[in-house]
PDB file of C-alpha atoms and ligand atoms in Angstrom:
ATOM      1  CA  MET A   1       1.780 -14.590 -31.423  1.00 66.00           C
ATOM      2  CA  ARG A   2       5.258 -12.679 -30.200  1.00 92.00           C
ATOM      3  CA  VAL A   3       4.019  -9.691 -28.220  1.00 97.00           C
ATOM      4  CA  VAL A   4       1.574 -10.172 -25.553  1.00 98.00           C
ATOM      5  CA  ALA A   5       0.345  -7.211 -23.417  1.00 98.00           C
ATOM      6  CA  VAL A   6      -1.480  -7.749 -20.242  1.00 98.00           C
ATOM      7  CA  PHE A   7      -4.061  -4.559 -19.682  1.00 97.00           C
ATOM      8  CA  ASN A   8      -7.111  -3.917 -18.058  1.00 96.00           C
ATOM      9  CA  GLN A   9      -8.134  -0.402 -17.370  1.00 93.00           C
ATOM     10  CA  LYS A  10      -8.674  -1.610 -13.568  1.00 94.00           C
ATOM     11  CA  GLY A  11      -6.217  -2.198 -11.117  1.00 94.00           C
ATOM     12  CA  GLY A  12      -5.369  -5.557  -8.624  1.00 96.00           C
ATOM     13  CA  VAL A  13      -7.108  -8.137 -11.084  1.00 97.00           C
ATOM     14  CA  GLY A  14      -4.128 -10.106 -11.840  1.00 98.00           C
ATOM     15  CA  LYS A  15      -2.236  -8.327 -14.732  1.00 98.00           C
ATOM     16  CA  THR A  16       1.267  -8.563 -12.937  1.00 98.00           C
ATOM     17  CA  THR A  17       0.487 -11.911 -11.943  1.00 98.00           C
ATOM     18  CA  THR A  18      -0.567 -13.274 -15.262  1.00 98.00           C
ATOM     19  CA  ALA A  19       2.644 -11.604 -17.114  1.00 98.00           C
ATOM     20  CA  LEU A  20       5.206 -12.965 -14.332  1.00 98.00           C
ATOM     21  CA  ASN A  21       3.790 -16.283 -14.661  1.00 98.00           C
ATOM     22  CA  LEU A  22       3.653 -16.697 -18.058  1.00 98.00           C
ATOM     23  CA  VAL A  23       7.247 -15.286 -18.623  1.00 98.00           C
ATOM     24  CA  ALA A  24       8.268 -17.800 -16.336  1.00 97.00           C
ATOM     25  CA  ALA A  25       6.460 -20.687 -18.164  1.00 97.00           C
ATOM     26  CA  LEU A  26       7.919 -19.620 -21.333  1.00 97.00           C
ATOM     27  CA  ALA A  27      11.511 -19.431 -19.876  1.00 96.00           C
ATOM     28  CA  CYS A  28      10.839 -23.130 -18.673  1.00 94.00           C
ATOM     29  CA  ARG A  29      10.464 -23.941 -22.572  1.00 93.00           C
ATOM     30  CA  GLY A  30      13.793 -22.185 -22.857  1.00 91.00           C
ATOM     31  CA  ALA A  31      12.285 -19.450 -24.821  1.00 91.00           C
ATOM     32  CA  ARG A  32      14.194 -16.377 -23.836  1.00 92.00           C
ATOM     33  CA  PRO A  33      11.347 -14.340 -23.042  1.00 96.00           C
ATOM     34  CA  LEU A  34      11.416 -10.614 -22.546  1.00 96.00           C
ATOM     35  CA  ALA A  35       9.175  -8.898 -19.603  1.00 97.00           C
ATOM     36  CA  VAL A  36       8.098  -5.383 -20.353  1.00 98.00           C
ATOM     37  CA  ASP A  37       7.441  -3.507 -17.345  1.00 98.00           C
ATOM     38  CA  LEU A  38       5.568  -0.325 -18.234  1.00 98.00           C
ATOM     39  CA  ASP A  39       3.534  -0.087 -14.827  1.00 98.00           C
ATOM     40  CA  PRO A  40       4.898   3.058 -12.699  1.00 97.00           C
ATOM     41  CA  GLN A  41       4.835   0.926  -9.766  1.00 96.00           C
ATOM     42  CA  ALA A  42       7.054  -1.657 -11.306  1.00 97.00           C
ATOM     43  CA  HIS A  43       5.714  -4.516  -9.469  1.00 97.00           C
ATOM     44  CA  LEU A  44       6.760  -6.905 -11.744  1.00 97.00           C
ATOM     45  CA  THR A  45      10.434  -5.278 -11.759  1.00 97.00           C
ATOM     46  CA  GLN A  46      10.526  -5.928  -7.939  1.00 96.00           C
ATOM     47  CA  ILE A  47       9.433  -9.599  -8.249  1.00 96.00           C
ATOM     48  CA  LEU A  48      11.711 -10.454 -11.042  1.00 94.00           C
ATOM     49  CA  GLY A  49      14.430  -8.014 -10.683  1.00 83.00           C
ATOM     50  CA  GLY A  50      14.755  -7.327  -6.846  1.00 66.00           C
ATOM     51  CA  GLU A  51      16.392  -4.120  -5.770  1.00 70.00           C
ATOM     52  CA  GLN A  52      15.202  -0.447  -7.477  1.00 72.00           C
ATOM     53  CA  ARG A  53      18.156   1.339  -9.508  1.00 83.00           C
ATOM     54  CA  LEU A  54      18.295   4.495 -11.326  1.00 93.00           C
ATOM     55  CA  ALA A  55      15.623   5.823 -13.518  1.00 95.00           C
ATOM     56  CA  GLU A  56      18.507   5.854 -16.471  1.00 94.00           C
ATOM     57  CA  GLU A  57      18.611   1.951 -16.204  1.00 95.00           C
ATOM     58  CA  SER A  58      14.720   1.506 -16.888  1.00 96.00           C
ATOM     59  CA  VAL A  59      12.271   1.922 -19.551  1.00 97.00           C
ATOM     60  CA  PHE A  60      12.236   5.816 -18.712  1.00 97.00           C
ATOM     61  CA  SER A  61      15.307   6.244 -20.289  1.00 97.00           C
ATOM     62  CA  PHE A  62      14.154   4.404 -23.542  1.00 98.00           C
ATOM     63  CA  PHE A  63      10.672   6.539 -23.782  1.00 98.00           C
ATOM     64  CA  ALA A  64      12.624   9.664 -22.325  1.00 97.00           C
ATOM     65  CA  ARG A  65      15.995   9.664 -23.989  1.00 96.00           C
ATOM     66  CA  GLN A  66      15.748   7.453 -26.788  1.00 95.00           C
ATOM     67  CA  ARG A  67      17.974   4.641 -25.414  1.00 96.00           C
ATOM     68  CA  PRO A  68      18.289   1.771 -26.990  1.00 95.00           C
ATOM     69  CA  LEU A  69      16.377  -1.476 -25.288  1.00 95.00           C
ATOM     70  CA  ALA A  70      19.158  -3.486 -25.516  1.00 94.00           C
ATOM     71  CA  GLU A  71      21.099  -1.044 -23.423  1.00 95.00           C
ATOM     72  CA  ILE A  72      18.370  -1.681 -20.445  1.00 95.00           C
ATOM     73  CA  THR A  73      17.727  -4.882 -21.289  1.00 95.00           C
ATOM     74  CA  ARG A  74      18.588  -7.069 -17.867  1.00 94.00           C
ATOM     75  CA  ASP A  75      19.007 -10.776 -18.035  1.00 94.00           C
ATOM     76  CA  LEU A  76      17.903 -12.874 -15.130  1.00 93.00           C
ATOM     77  CA  ASP A  77      17.888 -16.117 -13.934  1.00 82.00           C
ATOM     78  CA  SER A  78      16.572 -19.205 -16.414  1.00 85.00           C
ATOM     79  CA  GLY A  79      16.589 -17.387 -19.407  1.00 91.00           C
ATOM     80  CA  MET A  80      14.475 -14.646 -18.901  1.00 95.00           C
ATOM     81  CA  ARG A  81      14.777 -11.028 -19.651  1.00 95.00           C
ATOM     82  CA  LEU A  82      13.724  -8.039 -18.365  1.00 96.00           C
ATOM     83  CA  ILE A  83      13.048  -4.194 -19.036  1.00 96.00           C
ATOM     84  CA  PRO A  84      12.905  -2.576 -16.115  1.00 97.00           C
ATOM     85  CA  GLY A  85      10.128  -0.201 -14.795  1.00 97.00           C
ATOM     86  CA  HIS A  86      10.261   2.664 -12.741  1.00 97.00           C
ATOM     87  CA  LEU A  87       8.259   5.329 -10.545  1.00 96.00           C
ATOM     88  CA  GLU A  88       9.682   8.074 -12.821  1.00 97.00           C
ATOM     89  CA  THR A  89       7.654   6.540 -16.306  1.00 97.00           C
ATOM     90  CA  ALA A  90       4.450   8.413 -14.267  1.00 97.00           C
ATOM     91  CA  LYS A  91       5.793  11.592 -15.751  1.00 97.00           C
ATOM     92  CA  LEU A  92       6.322  10.320 -19.588  1.00 96.00           C
ATOM     93  CA  ASP A  93       2.535  11.327 -20.297  1.00 94.00           C
ATOM     94  CA  SER A  94       3.304  14.914 -19.745  1.00 94.00           C
ATOM     95  CA  MET A  95       6.778  14.781 -21.180  1.00 95.00           C
ATOM     96  CA  LEU A  96       5.845  13.001 -24.431  1.00 94.00           C
ATOM     97  CA  GLY A  97       2.059  13.732 -25.541  1.00 88.00           C
ATOM     98  CA  LYS A  98       0.301  11.152 -27.365  1.00 87.00           C
ATOM     99  CA  SER A  99       1.312  11.768 -31.211  1.00 91.00           C
ATOM    100  CA  MET A 100       1.593   8.431 -33.405  1.00 92.00           C
ATOM    101  CA  GLN A 101       5.136   8.728 -33.310  1.00 94.00           C
ATOM    102  CA  VAL A 102       5.379   8.564 -29.474  1.00 96.00           C
ATOM    103  CA  ILE A 103       2.866   5.677 -29.054  1.00 95.00           C
ATOM    104  CA  THR A 104       4.207   3.235 -31.838  1.00 96.00           C
ATOM    105  CA  ARG A 105       7.589   3.974 -30.207  1.00 97.00           C
ATOM    106  CA  LEU A 106       7.807   0.193 -28.249  1.00 97.00           C
ATOM    107  CA  ARG A 107       6.249  -1.202 -31.222  1.00 96.00           C
ATOM    108  CA  GLN A 108       9.316   0.040 -33.476  1.00 95.00           C
ATOM    109  CA  ALA A 109      12.129  -0.972 -31.105  1.00 95.00           C
ATOM    110  CA  LEU A 110      10.607  -4.721 -30.893  1.00 95.00           C
ATOM    111  CA  GLN A 111      10.569  -5.041 -34.599  1.00 90.00           C
ATOM    112  CA  ALA A 112      14.408  -4.654 -34.262  1.00 84.00           C
ATOM    113  CA  PRO A 113      16.180  -7.961 -35.646  1.00 81.00           C
ATOM    114  CA  SER A 114      17.851  -8.278 -32.599  1.00 77.00           C
ATOM    115  CA  GLU A 115      14.487  -9.079 -30.981  1.00 77.00           C
ATOM    116  CA  LYS A 116      13.130 -11.030 -33.773  1.00 77.00           C
ATOM    117  CA  GLY A 117      11.844 -14.302 -32.728  1.00 80.00           C
ATOM    118  CA  HIS A 118      11.686 -13.994 -29.113  1.00 90.00           C
ATOM    119  CA  PRO A 119       8.412 -13.893 -27.028  1.00 96.00           C
ATOM    120  CA  VAL A 120       7.308 -10.755 -25.074  1.00 97.00           C
ATOM    121  CA  LEU A 121       5.122 -10.131 -22.204  1.00 98.00           C
ATOM    122  CA  ILE A 122       4.304  -6.721 -21.637  1.00 98.00           C
ATOM    123  CA  ASP A 123       2.500  -5.705 -17.804  1.00 98.00           C
ATOM    124  CA  CYS A 124       0.943  -2.551 -18.087  1.00 98.00           C
ATOM    125  CA  CYS A 125      -0.847  -0.477 -15.517  1.00 97.00           C
ATOM    126  CA  PRO A 126      -4.351   0.547 -15.400  1.00 95.00           C
ATOM    127  CA  LEU A 127      -4.491   3.684 -17.203  1.00 93.00           C
ATOM    128  CA  LEU A 128      -4.783   4.314 -20.458  1.00 93.00           C
ATOM    129  CA  GLY A 129      -1.813   6.623 -20.751  1.00 95.00           C
ATOM    130  CA  VAL A 130       1.457   7.121 -23.529  1.00 97.00           C
ATOM    131  CA  LEU A 131       2.921   3.623 -21.692  1.00 97.00           C
ATOM    132  CA  SER A 132      -0.561   1.518 -22.152  1.00 97.00           C
ATOM    133  CA  LEU A 133      -1.012   2.741 -25.783  1.00 96.00           C
ATOM    134  CA  ASN A 134       2.711   1.678 -26.578  1.00 98.00           C
ATOM    135  CA  ALA A 135       1.641  -1.670 -25.282  1.00 98.00           C
ATOM    136  CA  VAL A 136      -1.788  -1.610 -27.492  1.00 97.00           C
ATOM    137  CA  PHE A 137       0.437  -0.766 -30.403  1.00 96.00           C
ATOM    138  CA  ALA A 138       3.304  -3.342 -29.845  1.00 96.00           C
ATOM    139  CA  CYS A 139       1.221  -6.449 -28.992  1.00 97.00           C
ATOM    140  CA  ASP A 140       0.247  -8.862 -31.762  1.00 95.00           C
ATOM    141  CA  LEU A 141      -2.639  -9.974 -28.567  1.00 97.00           C
ATOM    142  CA  LEU A 142      -3.911  -8.265 -26.006  1.00 97.00           C
ATOM    143  CA  LEU A 143      -4.729 -10.187 -23.104  1.00 98.00           C
ATOM    144  CA  ILE A 144      -7.320  -8.837 -20.489  1.00 97.00           C
ATOM    145  CA  PRO A 145      -7.765 -10.212 -17.071  1.00 97.00           C
ATOM    146  CA  VAL A 146     -10.932 -10.047 -15.400  1.00 97.00           C
ATOM    147  CA  SER A 147     -10.987 -10.699 -11.649  1.00 96.00           C
ATOM    148  CA  ALA A 148     -14.109 -12.182 -10.801  1.00 92.00           C
ATOM    149  CA  ASP A 149     -15.678  -8.837  -9.815  1.00 93.00           C
ATOM    150  CA  PHE A 150     -18.107  -6.274 -11.120  1.00 93.00           C
ATOM    151  CA  LEU A 151     -15.192  -3.131 -11.538  1.00 94.00           C
ATOM    152  CA  ALA A 152     -13.114  -5.720 -13.449  1.00 94.00           C
ATOM    153  CA  LEU A 153     -15.674  -6.636 -15.632  1.00 94.00           C
ATOM    154  CA  ARG A 154     -16.327  -2.851 -15.946  1.00 94.00           C
ATOM    155  CA  GLY A 155     -12.525  -1.984 -16.662  1.00 93.00           C
ATOM    156  CA  ALA A 156     -12.799  -4.746 -19.398  1.00 95.00           C
ATOM    157  CA  GLN A 157     -15.789  -3.282 -21.134  1.00 95.00           C
ATOM    158  CA  GLN A 158     -13.891   0.173 -21.440  1.00 94.00           C
ATOM    159  CA  VAL A 159     -10.987  -1.459 -22.974  1.00 95.00           C
ATOM    160  CA  GLU A 160     -13.369  -3.042 -25.340  1.00 95.00           C
ATOM    161  CA  ARG A 161     -14.737   0.572 -26.168  1.00 95.00           C
ATOM    162  CA  THR A 162     -11.263   1.850 -26.289  1.00 94.00           C
ATOM    163  CA  LEU A 163     -10.094  -1.077 -28.696  1.00 94.00           C
ATOM    164  CA  ASP A 164     -13.081  -0.358 -30.956  1.00 93.00           C
ATOM    165  CA  ALA A 165     -12.773   3.283 -30.646  1.00 93.00           C
ATOM    166  CA  LEU A 166      -8.776   2.413 -32.187  1.00 92.00           C
ATOM    167  CA  GLU A 167      -9.785   0.414 -34.719  1.00 92.00           C
ATOM    168  CA  PRO A 168     -10.081   2.984 -37.470  1.00 93.00           C
ATOM    169  CA  VAL A 169      -6.272   3.110 -36.957  1.00 90.00           C
ATOM    170  CA  PHE A 170      -5.389  -0.454 -36.651  1.00 89.00           C
ATOM    171  CA  LYS A 171      -7.942  -1.029 -40.004  1.00 90.00           C
ATOM    172  CA  ARG A 172      -8.632  -4.542 -38.576  1.00 90.00           C
ATOM    173  CA  ARG A 173      -9.729  -5.961 -35.157  1.00 92.00           C
ATOM    174  CA  LEU A 174      -6.918  -6.093 -32.713  1.00 93.00           C
ATOM    175  CA  PRO A 175      -6.586  -9.888 -31.394  1.00 95.00           C
ATOM    176  CA  ARG A 176      -7.902 -10.152 -27.725  1.00 97.00           C
ATOM    177  CA  ARG A 177      -8.469 -12.616 -24.943  1.00 98.00           C
ATOM    178  CA  TYR A 178     -10.264 -11.845 -21.909  1.00 98.00           C
ATOM    179  CA  LEU A 179      -9.545 -14.354 -19.076  1.00 98.00           C
ATOM    180  CA  LEU A 180     -11.187 -14.830 -15.935  1.00 98.00           C
ATOM    181  CA  THR A 181      -8.833 -14.235 -13.128  1.00 98.00           C
ATOM    182  CA  ARG A 182      -9.508 -15.266  -9.149  1.00 98.00           C
ATOM    183  CA  TYR A 183     -12.337 -17.558  -9.791  1.00 97.00           C
ATOM    184  CA  ASP A 184     -13.695 -19.211  -6.686  1.00 97.00           C
ATOM    185  CA  ARG A 185     -16.541 -21.691  -7.911  1.00 93.00           C
ATOM    186  CA  ARG A 186     -17.777 -21.518  -4.129  1.00 95.00           C
ATOM    187  CA  ARG A 187     -18.868 -17.582  -4.784  1.00 95.00           C
ATOM    188  CA  ARG A 188     -21.867 -17.126  -6.385  1.00 95.00           C
ATOM    189  CA  MET A 189     -20.068 -13.726  -8.046  1.00 94.00           C
ATOM    190  CA  SER A 190     -17.650 -16.000  -9.826  1.00 95.00           C
ATOM    191  CA  GLY A 191     -20.294 -17.568 -12.065  1.00 95.00           C
ATOM    192  CA  GLU A 192     -21.931 -14.699 -12.724  1.00 96.00           C
ATOM    193  CA  ILE A 193     -19.274 -12.620 -13.874  1.00 96.00           C
ATOM    194  CA  GLU A 194     -18.328 -15.715 -16.060  1.00 96.00           C
ATOM    195  CA  GLU A 195     -22.158 -15.173 -17.214  1.00 96.00           C
ATOM    196  CA  ARG A 196     -21.795 -11.795 -18.190  1.00 96.00           C
ATOM    197  CA  MET A 197     -18.340 -12.190 -19.595  1.00 96.00           C
ATOM    198  CA  ARG A 198     -19.908 -14.596 -22.142  1.00 96.00           C
ATOM    199  CA  ALA A 199     -22.534 -12.340 -22.880  1.00 96.00           C
ATOM    200  CA  HIS A 200     -20.553  -9.159 -23.546  1.00 95.00           C
ATOM    201  CA  PHE A 201     -17.524 -10.530 -25.210  1.00 96.00           C
ATOM    202  CA  ARG A 202     -17.524 -12.733 -28.133  1.00 96.00           C
ATOM    203  CA  ALA A 203     -17.064 -16.338 -27.609  1.00 93.00           C
ATOM    204  CA  GLY A 204     -13.721 -16.450 -29.180  1.00 96.00           C
ATOM    205  CA  GLU A 205     -12.265 -14.027 -27.530  1.00 97.00           C
ATOM    206  CA  ILE A 206     -13.246 -15.320 -23.844  1.00 98.00           C
ATOM    207  CA  CYS A 207     -10.004 -17.505 -22.842  1.00 98.00           C
ATOM    208  CA  ILE A 208     -11.025 -21.226 -22.478  1.00 97.00           C
ATOM    209  CA  ASN A 209      -8.738 -21.501 -19.299  1.00 98.00           C
ATOM    210  CA  LYS A 210      -9.509 -19.590 -15.903  1.00 97.00           C
ATOM    211  CA  ILE A 211      -7.128 -19.020 -13.158  1.00 98.00           C
ATOM    212  CA  ALA A 212      -8.837 -19.697  -9.824  1.00 98.00           C
ATOM    213  CA  GLU A 213      -8.041 -18.165  -6.693  1.00 98.00           C
ATOM    214  CA  ASN A 214      -4.789 -19.507  -5.082  1.00 98.00           C
ATOM    215  CA  VAL A 215      -3.356 -18.620  -1.678  1.00 98.00           C
ATOM    216  CA  SER A 216       0.320 -20.084  -3.522  1.00 98.00           C
ATOM    217  CA  LEU A 217      -0.372 -17.337  -6.039  1.00 98.00           C
ATOM    218  CA  ALA A 218      -0.705 -14.528  -4.085  1.00 98.00           C
ATOM    219  CA  GLU A 219       1.967 -15.662  -1.721  1.00 98.00           C
ATOM    220  CA  SER A 220       4.750 -16.274  -4.094  1.00 98.00           C
ATOM    221  CA  PRO A 221       5.401 -12.628  -5.218  1.00 96.00           C
ATOM    222  CA  ALA A 222       6.575 -12.224  -1.306  1.00 95.00           C
ATOM    223  CA  TYR A 223       9.597 -14.531  -1.893  1.00 95.00           C
ATOM    224  CA  GLN A 224      10.124 -13.063  -5.197  1.00 95.00           C
ATOM    225  CA  GLN A 225       9.064 -15.998  -6.860  1.00 96.00           C
ATOM    226  CA  ASN A 226       6.937 -17.468  -9.952  1.00 97.00           C
ATOM    227  CA  ILE A 227       4.352 -19.785  -9.241  1.00 98.00           C
ATOM    228  CA  PHE A 228       6.241 -22.388 -10.735  1.00 98.00           C
ATOM    229  CA  ASP A 229       9.359 -22.318  -8.465  1.00 97.00           C
ATOM    230  CA  TYR A 230       7.301 -21.769  -5.618  1.00 98.00           C
ATOM    231  CA  ALA A 231       4.908 -23.787  -5.539  1.00 98.00           C
ATOM    232  CA  PRO A 232       4.737 -26.222  -8.802  1.00 98.00           C
ATOM    233  CA  ARG A 233       2.060 -28.645  -7.762  1.00 98.00           C
ATOM    234  CA  SER A 234      -0.430 -25.692  -6.860  1.00 98.00           C
ATOM    235  CA  THR A 235      -3.516 -24.999  -8.715  1.00 98.00           C
ATOM    236  CA  GLY A 236      -1.755 -21.819  -9.732  1.00 98.00           C
ATOM    237  CA  ALA A 237       1.183 -23.644 -11.207  1.00 98.00           C
ATOM    238  CA  ARG A 238      -1.239 -25.779 -13.161  1.00 98.00           C
ATOM    239  CA  ASP A 239      -3.592 -22.944 -14.470  1.00 98.00           C
ATOM    240  CA  TYR A 240      -0.967 -20.857 -15.798  1.00 98.00           C
ATOM    241  CA  ALA A 241       0.681 -24.087 -17.625  1.00 98.00           C
ATOM    242  CA  ALA A 242      -2.807 -24.374 -19.512  1.00 98.00           C
ATOM    243  CA  LEU A 243      -3.112 -20.695 -20.190  1.00 98.00           C
ATOM    244  CA  LEU A 244       0.203 -20.702 -22.063  1.00 98.00           C
ATOM    245  CA  GLU A 245      -0.868 -23.914 -24.071  1.00 97.00           C
ATOM    246  CA  GLU A 246      -3.833 -22.280 -25.077  1.00 97.00           C
ATOM    247  CA  LEU A 247      -2.225 -19.032 -25.911  1.00 97.00           C
ATOM    248  CA  TYR A 248       1.033 -20.476 -27.358  1.00 95.00           C
ATOM    249  CA  GLY A 249       0.361 -24.040 -28.386  1.00 91.00           C
ATOM    250  CA  SER A 250       2.300 -27.178 -26.894  1.00 76.00           C
TER     251      SER A 250
HETATM  252  N1  LIG B   1      -5.180 -16.226  -8.825  1.00 93.95           N
HETATM  253  C1  LIG B   1      -5.180 -15.439  -7.939  1.00 93.95           C
HETATM  254  N2  LIG B   1      -5.383 -15.861  -6.619  1.00 93.95           N
HETATM  255  C2  LIG B   1      -4.949 -15.150  -5.371  1.00 93.95           C
HETATM  256  N3  LIG B   1      -4.353 -14.254  -5.706  1.00 93.95           N
HETATM  257  C3  LIG B   1      -4.316 -13.570  -6.459  1.00 93.95           C
HETATM  258  C4  LIG B   1      -4.478 -14.191  -7.682  1.00 93.95           C
HETATM  259  N4  LIG B   1      -3.909 -13.325  -8.827  1.00 93.95           N
HETATM  260  C5  LIG B   1      -3.597 -12.036  -8.258  1.00 93.95           C
HETATM  261  N5  LIG B   1      -3.861 -12.271  -6.960  1.00 93.95           N
HETATM  262  C6  LIG B   1      -3.169 -11.462  -5.759  1.00 93.95           C
HETATM  263  O1  LIG B   1      -3.782 -10.474  -6.141  1.00 93.95           O
HETATM  264  C7  LIG B   1      -3.220  -8.984  -6.171  1.00 93.95           C
HETATM  265  C8  LIG B   1      -3.201  -8.142  -7.338  1.00 93.95           C
HETATM  266  O2  LIG B   1      -3.208  -8.883  -8.458  1.00 93.95           O
HETATM  267  P1  LIG B   1      -1.983  -8.354  -9.355  1.00 93.95           P
HETATM  268  O3  LIG B   1      -1.528  -9.360 -10.531  1.00 93.95           O
HETATM  269  O4  LIG B   1      -0.774  -7.457  -8.798  1.00 93.95           O
HETATM  270  O5  LIG B   1      -2.548  -7.428 -10.121  1.00 93.95           O
HETATM  271  P2  LIG B   1      -2.547  -6.054 -11.373  1.00 93.95           P
HETATM  272  O6  LIG B   1      -1.307  -5.986 -11.942  1.00 93.95           O
HETATM  273  O7  LIG B   1      -3.762  -6.174 -11.818  1.00 93.95           O
HETATM  274  O8  LIG B   1      -2.868  -4.881 -10.391  1.00 93.95           O
HETATM  275  C9  LIG B   1      -1.828  -9.503  -6.028  1.00 93.95           C
HETATM  276  O9  LIG B   1      -1.612  -9.452  -4.309  1.00 93.95           O
HETATM  277  C10 LIG B   1      -2.031 -10.631  -6.376  1.00 93.95           C
HETATM  278  O10 LIG B   1      -0.679 -11.426  -5.681  1.00 93.95           O
HETATM  279 MG1  LIG B   2       0.343  -4.791 -11.759  1.00 93.95          MG
END
């Protein structure tokens, strides 16, 4: 499993947190992972890459001007690489439409020999537009965070319906995993959402590990850090390390 896209049709569920910390954990293993920021809000880029740059140096120019990925990929510390996002990408839906050629563009590019072998993490926005469709078509696994609340569960159910609708195109069941995030065992709702997830989704498609509510996970982006640098002994670091093992093996 080389390309993982993190998606839910709801915001604030932990997509960026999950993409960030899985990429960081992969980098700790020396895997030279590539993070692709497909959210116009570009939070992942801000956390990983710092300062804002021009749209031309972001994934916008890959989609709008067919610029090769290699030209916009930034090398970061500790072996991570980033294809930055940009606010301009919000315009791509009206610029490009949703033809098959457009929505498979990222998949084509990630299959280039230069990209072979490296793990890729794609951070999506909550809308099912041209960018998220590119992520769905490019990925080997769709990872769907569900923060322990009802709207997040509804967003995940929307994703399930979307994937069902796309199944005739893929001609197979697209691999997916639902990940319970922001779990707080003192809150009854967390347990209720967990039960509903079990009722709604196939057992093998729910991650065994869950991500607990953890203050260090909420704090670390303010310092432009991942959880392993910011608080390596936190429950957040432990949860994401366990998730890495579950998804990628040891
Ligand atoms: N397990 C967690 N514990 C505490 N805060 C979290 C956790 N996961 C995410 N957050 C915080 O919740 C907010 C939304 O998370 P984020 O990853 O940005 O969601 P999304 O990308 O889905 O919009 C952020 O402020 C983030 O720091
Ligand atoms: Mg996000």
